[in-house]
Amino acid sequence: MLTLKKIAITGGLSCGKSTVCRFLGECGAYVVSADDIVHQLLSPDTSLGQQVIELLGSDIVVNGVIDRRLIAAKVFGHPDRLGALEGLVHPAVRVEINRRFEEVATQNSHKLFVAEIPLLFEGGFQDYYDTTVAVVADSDLCLERFKAKTGHNREEFDRRMARQWTPVQKAHQADFVIENTGKIEELRSAVQELYKQLTFEPPREKCETNTPSE
């Protein structure tokens, strides 16, 4: 029976976390994303969605969908409100990740369960995982990716990064560090090597039995 290890991937904005997770998935890992789970749980007809609406107001619902941009606008500059929001969202995401882990563990089909968690260390979630991996990249490269992906400017990038640990802090805290230089094949090779290390199991020692002599 396979032993399913629980792995957390973290890192700063646009550092390549999702790409690392995708490559781990190609190697055979089961991958989930905290952000994707938030999208799924944050609906007007879910328990979490109702709690968030109660906290921030019904005007965050547009055309039957909770608008995350309106949520961001409501909590920006309001630490207490942001803390209250995270107090609702983080436990719900953790419960859902654990539920999926237990489900995958019963299937006995994967060696690694990988969760992409941007605020892993900031939220104190590292103790829920067997191994933590930090993805780091040059800050200018991250900024350009962020701008291309979101359309936001440097001010927004800096504002979001100010809420996170620095890449150096994350790398120091993590069990493994993946450096993303921007060269995709180098990153793929580094992830493949990481997968080998995480799934390596030393050969079992043979048990010697003494056969009684006749």
PDB file of C-alpha atoms in Angstrom:
ATOM      1  CA  MET A   1       0.000   0.000   0.000  1.00  0.00           C
ATOM      2  CA  LEU A   2       1.304   3.450  -0.977  1.00  0.00           C
ATOM      3  CA  THR A   3       2.103   5.987   1.718  1.00  0.00           C
ATOM      4  CA  LEU A   4       0.555   9.311   0.693  1.00  0.00           C
ATOM      5  CA  LYS A   5       2.749  12.252   1.652  1.00  0.00           C
ATOM      6  CA  LYS A   6       1.204  15.680   2.116  1.00  0.00           C
ATOM      7  CA  ILE A   7       3.277  18.412   0.452  1.00  0.00           C
ATOM      8  CA  ALA A   8       2.742  22.193   0.526  1.00  0.00           C
ATOM      9  CA  ILE A   9       4.020  24.467  -2.251  1.00  0.00           C
ATOM     10  CA  THR A  10       4.312  28.159  -1.432  1.00  0.00           C
ATOM     11  CA  GLY A  11       6.011  31.320  -2.688  1.00  0.00           C
ATOM     12  CA  GLY A  12       5.470  34.960  -3.540  1.00  0.00           C
ATOM     13  CA  LEU A  13       3.309  36.508  -6.252  1.00  0.00           C
ATOM     14  CA  SER A  14       3.854  35.140  -9.771  1.00  0.00           C
ATOM     15  CA  CYS A  15       6.959  33.180  -8.762  1.00  0.00           C
ATOM     16  CA  GLY A  16       5.851  30.032 -10.596  1.00  0.00           C
ATOM     17  CA  LYS A  17       4.020  28.079  -7.863  1.00  0.00           C
ATOM     18  CA  SER A  18       1.293  26.885 -10.209  1.00  0.00           C
ATOM     19  CA  THR A  19       3.804  25.774 -12.826  1.00  0.00           C
ATOM     20  CA  VAL A  20       5.736  23.787 -10.229  1.00  0.00           C
ATOM     21  CA  CYS A  21       2.479  22.148  -9.130  1.00  0.00           C
ATOM     22  CA  ARG A  22       1.591  21.360 -12.735  1.00  0.00           C
ATOM     23  CA  PHE A  23       4.950  19.683 -13.288  1.00  0.00           C
ATOM     24  CA  LEU A  24       4.520  17.686 -10.065  1.00  0.00           C
ATOM     25  CA  GLY A  25       1.143  16.611 -11.379  1.00  0.00           C
ATOM     26  CA  GLU A  26       2.790  15.447 -14.595  1.00  0.00           C
ATOM     27  CA  CYS A  27       5.154  13.359 -12.471  1.00  0.00           C
ATOM     28  CA  GLY A  28       2.201  11.646 -10.800  1.00  0.00           C
ATOM     29  CA  ALA A  29       1.267  13.805  -7.816  1.00  0.00           C
ATOM     30  CA  TYR A  30      -2.326  14.676  -6.937  1.00  0.00           C
ATOM     31  CA  VAL A  31      -2.525  18.487  -6.923  1.00  0.00           C
ATOM     32  CA  VAL A  32      -4.967  20.950  -5.354  1.00  0.00           C
ATOM     33  CA  SER A  33      -4.899  24.739  -5.200  1.00  0.00           C
ATOM     34  CA  ALA A  34      -6.061  26.780  -2.227  1.00  0.00           C
ATOM     35  CA  ASP A  35      -7.128  29.582  -4.579  1.00  0.00           C
ATOM     36  CA  ASP A  36      -9.207  27.205  -6.697  1.00  0.00           C
ATOM     37  CA  ILE A  37     -10.862  25.852  -3.575  1.00  0.00           C
ATOM     38  CA  VAL A  38     -11.734  29.375  -2.445  1.00  0.00           C
ATOM     39  CA  HIS A  39     -13.391  29.972  -5.830  1.00  0.00           C
ATOM     40  CA  GLN A  40     -15.453  26.813  -5.395  1.00  0.00           C
ATOM     41  CA  LEU A  41     -16.447  27.494  -1.785  1.00  0.00           C
ATOM     42  CA  LEU A  42     -17.102  31.204  -2.192  1.00  0.00           C
ATOM     43  CA  SER A  43     -20.584  31.052  -3.674  1.00  0.00           C
ATOM     44  CA  PRO A  44     -23.764  32.812  -2.445  1.00  0.00           C
ATOM     45  CA  ASP A  45     -25.411  29.434  -1.804  1.00  0.00           C
ATOM     46  CA  THR A  46     -22.623  27.952   0.345  1.00  0.00           C
ATOM     47  CA  SER A  47     -22.137  28.308   4.083  1.00  0.00           C
ATOM     48  CA  LEU A  48     -18.874  30.177   3.582  1.00  0.00           C
ATOM     49  CA  GLY A  49     -20.410  32.452   0.982  1.00  0.00           C
ATOM     50  CA  GLN A  50     -23.255  33.372   3.313  1.00  0.00           C
ATOM     51  CA  GLN A  51     -20.835  34.184   6.123  1.00  0.00           C
ATOM     52  CA  VAL A  52     -18.723  36.399   3.861  1.00  0.00           C
ATOM     53  CA  ILE A  53     -21.836  38.219   2.601  1.00  0.00           C
ATOM     54  CA  GLU A  54     -22.916  38.787   6.184  1.00  0.00           C
ATOM     55  CA  LEU A  55     -19.469  40.170   6.994  1.00  0.00           C
ATOM     56  CA  LEU A  56     -18.989  42.438   3.971  1.00  0.00           C
ATOM     57  CA  GLY A  57     -22.481  43.142   2.682  1.00  0.00           C
ATOM     58  CA  SER A  58     -24.753  41.839  -0.053  1.00  0.00           C
ATOM     59  CA  ASP A  59     -23.340  44.295  -2.603  1.00  0.00           C
ATOM     60  CA  ILE A  60     -20.370  41.951  -3.171  1.00  0.00           C
ATOM     61  CA  VAL A  61     -22.776  39.715  -5.109  1.00  0.00           C
ATOM     62  CA  VAL A  62     -23.025  40.656  -8.785  1.00  0.00           C
ATOM     63  CA  ASN A  63     -25.250  38.683 -11.149  1.00  0.00           C
ATOM     64  CA  GLY A  64     -25.519  35.878  -8.632  1.00  0.00           C
ATOM     65  CA  VAL A  65     -21.741  35.577  -8.156  1.00  0.00           C
ATOM     66  CA  ILE A  66     -19.543  36.832  -5.332  1.00  0.00           C
ATOM     67  CA  ASP A  67     -17.103  39.277  -6.907  1.00  0.00           C
ATOM     68  CA  ARG A  68     -13.652  38.766  -5.377  1.00  0.00           C
ATOM     69  CA  ARG A  69     -12.516  42.164  -6.667  1.00  0.00           C
ATOM     70  CA  LEU A  70     -15.242  43.799  -4.576  1.00  0.00           C
ATOM     71  CA  ILE A  71     -14.133  41.740  -1.591  1.00  0.00           C
ATOM     72  CA  ALA A  72     -10.563  43.000  -2.081  1.00  0.00           C
ATOM     73  CA  ALA A  73     -11.794  46.583  -2.266  1.00  0.00           C
ATOM     74  CA  LYS A  74     -13.782  46.156   0.951  1.00  0.00           C
ATOM     75  CA  VAL A  75     -10.890  44.780   2.995  1.00  0.00           C
ATOM     76  CA  PHE A  76      -8.133  46.989   1.549  1.00  0.00           C
ATOM     77  CA  GLY A  77      -6.889  49.301   4.274  1.00  0.00           C
ATOM     78  CA  HIS A  78      -9.024  47.573   6.918  1.00  0.00           C
ATOM     79  CA  PRO A  79      -6.837  45.058   8.807  1.00  0.00           C
ATOM     80  CA  ASP A  80      -9.627  44.070  11.187  1.00  0.00           C
ATOM     81  CA  ARG A  81     -11.989  43.345   8.325  1.00  0.00           C
ATOM     82  CA  LEU A  82      -9.288  41.408   6.473  1.00  0.00           C
ATOM     83  CA  GLY A  83      -8.526  39.395   9.590  1.00  0.00           C
ATOM     84  CA  ALA A  84     -12.190  38.545  10.013  1.00  0.00           C
ATOM     85  CA  LEU A  85     -12.405  37.445   6.373  1.00  0.00           C
ATOM     86  CA  GLU A  86      -9.333  35.231   6.673  1.00  0.00           C
ATOM     87  CA  GLY A  87     -10.779  33.810   9.883  1.00  0.00           C
ATOM     88  CA  LEU A  88     -13.695  32.532   7.803  1.00  0.00           C
ATOM     89  CA  VAL A  89     -11.906  31.491   4.624  1.00  0.00           C
ATOM     90  CA  HIS A  90      -8.742  29.804   5.917  1.00  0.00           C
ATOM     91  CA  PRO A  91     -10.437  27.197   8.156  1.00  0.00           C
ATOM     92  CA  ALA A  92     -12.923  26.338   5.415  1.00  0.00           C
ATOM     93  CA  VAL A  93     -10.125  25.813   2.891  1.00  0.00           C
ATOM     94  CA  ARG A  94      -8.131  23.723   5.350  1.00  0.00           C
ATOM     95  CA  VAL A  95     -11.129  21.464   5.999  1.00  0.00           C
ATOM     96  CA  GLU A  96     -11.697  20.987   2.266  1.00  0.00           C
ATOM     97  CA  ILE A  97      -8.029  20.205   1.617  1.00  0.00           C
ATOM     98  CA  ASN A  98      -8.074  17.638   4.430  1.00  0.00           C
ATOM     99  CA  ARG A  99     -11.254  16.102   3.029  1.00  0.00           C
ATOM    100  CA  ARG A 100      -9.643  15.695  -0.377  1.00  0.00           C
ATOM    101  CA  PHE A 101      -6.478  14.290   1.168  1.00  0.00           C
ATOM    102  CA  GLU A 102      -8.445  11.621   3.003  1.00  0.00           C
ATOM    103  CA  GLU A 103     -10.332  10.813  -0.181  1.00  0.00           C
ATOM    104  CA  VAL A 104      -7.162  10.445  -2.234  1.00  0.00           C
ATOM    105  CA  ALA A 105      -5.481   8.408   0.515  1.00  0.00           C
ATOM    106  CA  THR A 106      -8.202   5.764   0.268  1.00  0.00           C
ATOM    107  CA  GLN A 107      -7.627   5.405  -3.484  1.00  0.00           C
ATOM    108  CA  ASN A 108      -4.038   4.202  -2.974  1.00  0.00           C
ATOM    109  CA  SER A 109      -3.092   5.637  -6.387  1.00  0.00           C
ATOM    110  CA  HIS A 110      -0.649   8.471  -5.613  1.00  0.00           C
ATOM    111  CA  LYS A 111       2.535   8.932  -3.580  1.00  0.00           C
ATOM    112  CA  LEU A 112       2.214  12.705  -3.201  1.00  0.00           C
ATOM    113  CA  PHE A 113      -0.692  14.977  -2.347  1.00  0.00           C
ATOM    114  CA  VAL A 114       0.402  18.496  -3.282  1.00  0.00           C
ATOM    115  CA  ALA A 115      -1.373  21.653  -2.125  1.00  0.00           C
ATOM    116  CA  GLU A 116      -0.525  25.089  -3.500  1.00  0.00           C
ATOM    117  CA  ILE A 117      -0.851  27.484  -0.543  1.00  0.00           C
ATOM    118  CA  PRO A 118       0.364  31.065  -1.132  1.00  0.00           C
ATOM    119  CA  LEU A 119       0.133  32.137   2.529  1.00  0.00           C
ATOM    120  CA  LEU A 120       1.373  28.873   4.037  1.00  0.00           C
ATOM    121  CA  PHE A 121       3.780  30.292   6.611  1.00  0.00           C
ATOM    122  CA  GLU A 122       1.888  33.524   7.153  1.00  0.00           C
ATOM    123  CA  GLY A 123      -1.171  31.522   8.204  1.00  0.00           C
ATOM    124  CA  GLY A 124       0.810  29.027  10.277  1.00  0.00           C
ATOM    125  CA  PHE A 125      -0.376  26.070   8.178  1.00  0.00           C
ATOM    126  CA  GLN A 126       3.006  24.394   7.677  1.00  0.00           C
ATOM    127  CA  ASP A 127       2.469  21.966  10.548  1.00  0.00           C
ATOM    128  CA  TYR A 128      -0.375  20.332   8.620  1.00  0.00           C
ATOM    129  CA  TYR A 129       2.089  19.094   5.981  1.00  0.00           C
ATOM    130  CA  ASP A 130       4.861  16.522   5.883  1.00  0.00           C
ATOM    131  CA  THR A 131       7.090  18.680   3.691  1.00  0.00           C
ATOM    132  CA  THR A 132       7.111  22.322   2.589  1.00  0.00           C
ATOM    133  CA  VAL A 133       8.547  23.674  -0.660  1.00  0.00           C
ATOM    134  CA  ALA A 134       9.204  27.349  -1.420  1.00  0.00           C
ATOM    135  CA  VAL A 135       9.389  28.572  -5.008  1.00  0.00           C
ATOM    136  CA  VAL A 136      11.558  31.660  -5.445  1.00  0.00           C
ATOM    137  CA  ALA A 137      12.241  33.873  -8.448  1.00  0.00           C
ATOM    138  CA  ASP A 138      13.789  37.232  -9.241  1.00  0.00           C
ATOM    139  CA  SER A 139      11.501  40.040  -8.051  1.00  0.00           C
ATOM    140  CA  ASP A 140      11.594  41.884 -11.389  1.00  0.00           C
ATOM    141  CA  LEU A 141      10.605  38.690 -13.193  1.00  0.00           C
ATOM    142  CA  CYS A 142       7.735  38.163 -10.742  1.00  0.00           C
ATOM    143  CA  LEU A 143       6.569  41.752 -11.257  1.00  0.00           C
ATOM    144  CA  GLU A 144       6.496  41.412 -15.038  1.00  0.00           C
ATOM    145  CA  ARG A 145       4.551  38.149 -14.801  1.00  0.00           C
ATOM    146  CA  PHE A 146       2.120  39.707 -12.336  1.00  0.00           C
ATOM    147  CA  LYS A 147       1.497  42.718 -14.588  1.00  0.00           C
ATOM    148  CA  ALA A 148       1.014  40.527 -17.651  1.00  0.00           C
ATOM    149  CA  LYS A 149      -1.377  38.181 -15.838  1.00  0.00           C
ATOM    150  CA  THR A 150      -3.492  40.662 -13.887  1.00  0.00           C
ATOM    151  CA  GLY A 151      -3.086  44.004 -15.638  1.00  0.00           C
ATOM    152  CA  HIS A 152      -2.223  45.614 -12.292  1.00  0.00           C
ATOM    153  CA  ASN A 153       0.709  47.960 -11.727  1.00  0.00           C
ATOM    154  CA  ARG A 154       3.746  47.838  -9.452  1.00  0.00           C
ATOM    155  CA  GLU A 155       1.886  49.627  -6.663  1.00  0.00           C
ATOM    156  CA  GLU A 156      -0.624  46.781  -6.450  1.00  0.00           C
ATOM    157  CA  PHE A 157       2.177  44.215  -6.643  1.00  0.00           C
ATOM    158  CA  ASP A 158       4.030  45.867  -3.761  1.00  0.00           C
ATOM    159  CA  ARG A 159       0.826  46.190  -1.728  1.00  0.00           C
ATOM    160  CA  ARG A 160       0.088  42.483  -2.009  1.00  0.00           C
ATOM    161  CA  MET A 161       3.676  41.452  -1.363  1.00  0.00           C
ATOM    162  CA  ALA A 162       3.710  43.578   1.794  1.00  0.00           C
ATOM    163  CA  ARG A 163       1.172  41.130   3.285  1.00  0.00           C
ATOM    164  CA  GLN A 164       3.480  38.175   2.684  1.00  0.00           C
ATOM    165  CA  TRP A 165       6.757  36.932   4.036  1.00  0.00           C
ATOM    166  CA  THR A 166       9.720  37.828   1.859  1.00  0.00           C
ATOM    167  CA  PRO A 167      11.054  35.137  -0.505  1.00  0.00           C
ATOM    168  CA  VAL A 168      14.150  34.891   1.697  1.00  0.00           C
ATOM    169  CA  GLN A 169      12.021  34.212   4.781  1.00  0.00           C
ATOM    170  CA  LYS A 170       9.981  31.572   2.959  1.00  0.00           C
ATOM    171  CA  ALA A 171      13.080  29.879   1.577  1.00  0.00           C
ATOM    172  CA  HIS A 172      14.661  29.812   5.031  1.00  0.00           C
ATOM    173  CA  GLN A 173      11.566  28.223   6.566  1.00  0.00           C
ATOM    174  CA  ALA A 174      10.862  25.659   3.828  1.00  0.00           C
ATOM    175  CA  ASP A 175      12.229  22.127   3.702  1.00  0.00           C
ATOM    176  CA  PHE A 176      13.033  22.457  -0.019  1.00  0.00           C
ATOM    177  CA  VAL A 177      13.591  25.462  -2.307  1.00  0.00           C
ATOM    178  CA  ILE A 178      12.962  25.561  -6.051  1.00  0.00           C
ATOM    179  CA  GLU A 179      14.626  28.442  -7.907  1.00  0.00           C
ATOM    180  CA  ASN A 180      12.657  29.571 -10.940  1.00  0.00           C
ATOM    181  CA  THR A 181      15.023  31.374 -13.298  1.00  0.00           C
ATOM    182  CA  GLY A 182      12.398  31.776 -15.982  1.00  0.00           C
ATOM    183  CA  LYS A 183      13.772  28.935 -18.112  1.00  0.00           C
ATOM    184  CA  ILE A 184      10.936  26.455 -18.298  1.00  0.00           C
ATOM    185  CA  GLU A 185      12.977  23.324 -19.043  1.00  0.00           C
ATOM    186  CA  GLU A 186      15.333  24.037 -16.150  1.00  0.00           C
ATOM    187  CA  LEU A 187      12.317  24.396 -13.890  1.00  0.00           C
ATOM    188  CA  ARG A 188      10.809  21.158 -15.168  1.00  0.00           C
ATOM    189  CA  SER A 189      14.064  19.289 -14.499  1.00  0.00           C
ATOM    190  CA  ALA A 190      14.292  20.740 -10.989  1.00  0.00           C
ATOM    191  CA  VAL A 191      10.718  19.653 -10.255  1.00  0.00           C
ATOM    192  CA  GLN A 192      11.325  16.156 -11.597  1.00  0.00           C
ATOM    193  CA  GLU A 193      14.334  15.841  -9.309  1.00  0.00           C
ATOM    194  CA  LEU A 194      12.246  17.134  -6.402  1.00  0.00           C
ATOM    195  CA  TYR A 195       9.583  14.516  -7.113  1.00  0.00           C
ATOM    196  CA  LYS A 196      12.221  11.780  -7.019  1.00  0.00           C
ATOM    197  CA  GLN A 197      13.508  13.017  -3.677  1.00  0.00           C
ATOM    198  CA  LEU A 198      10.056  13.317  -2.156  1.00  0.00           C
ATOM    199  CA  THR A 199       8.978   9.852  -3.262  1.00  0.00           C
ATOM    200  CA  PHE A 200      12.242   8.069  -2.563  1.00  0.00           C
ATOM    201  CA  GLU A 201      11.870   5.111  -0.265  1.00  0.00           C
ATOM    202  CA  PRO A 202      15.009   3.315   0.894  1.00  0.00           C
ATOM    203  CA  PRO A 203      14.991  -0.424   0.264  1.00  0.00           C
ATOM    204  CA  ARG A 204      13.783  -2.455   3.159  1.00  0.00           C
ATOM    205  CA  GLU A 205      16.374  -4.431   5.031  1.00  0.00           C
ATOM    206  CA  LYS A 206      16.026  -8.162   4.674  1.00  0.00           C
ATOM    207  CA  CYS A 207      15.090  -9.902   7.849  1.00  0.00           C
ATOM    208  CA  GLU A 208      17.325 -12.846   8.527  1.00  0.00           C
ATOM    209  CA  THR A 209      15.633 -15.828  10.073  1.00  0.00           C
ATOM    210  CA  ASN A 210      17.483 -18.605  11.769  1.00  0.00           C
ATOM    211  CA  THR A 211      16.258 -21.984  10.681  1.00  0.00           C
ATOM    212  CA  PRO A 212      16.615 -24.490  13.495  1.00  0.00           C
ATOM    213  CA  SER A 213      18.953 -27.307  12.582  1.00  0.00           C
ATOM    214  CA  GLU A 214      17.682 -30.838  12.623  1.00  0.00           C
TER     215      GLU A 214
END
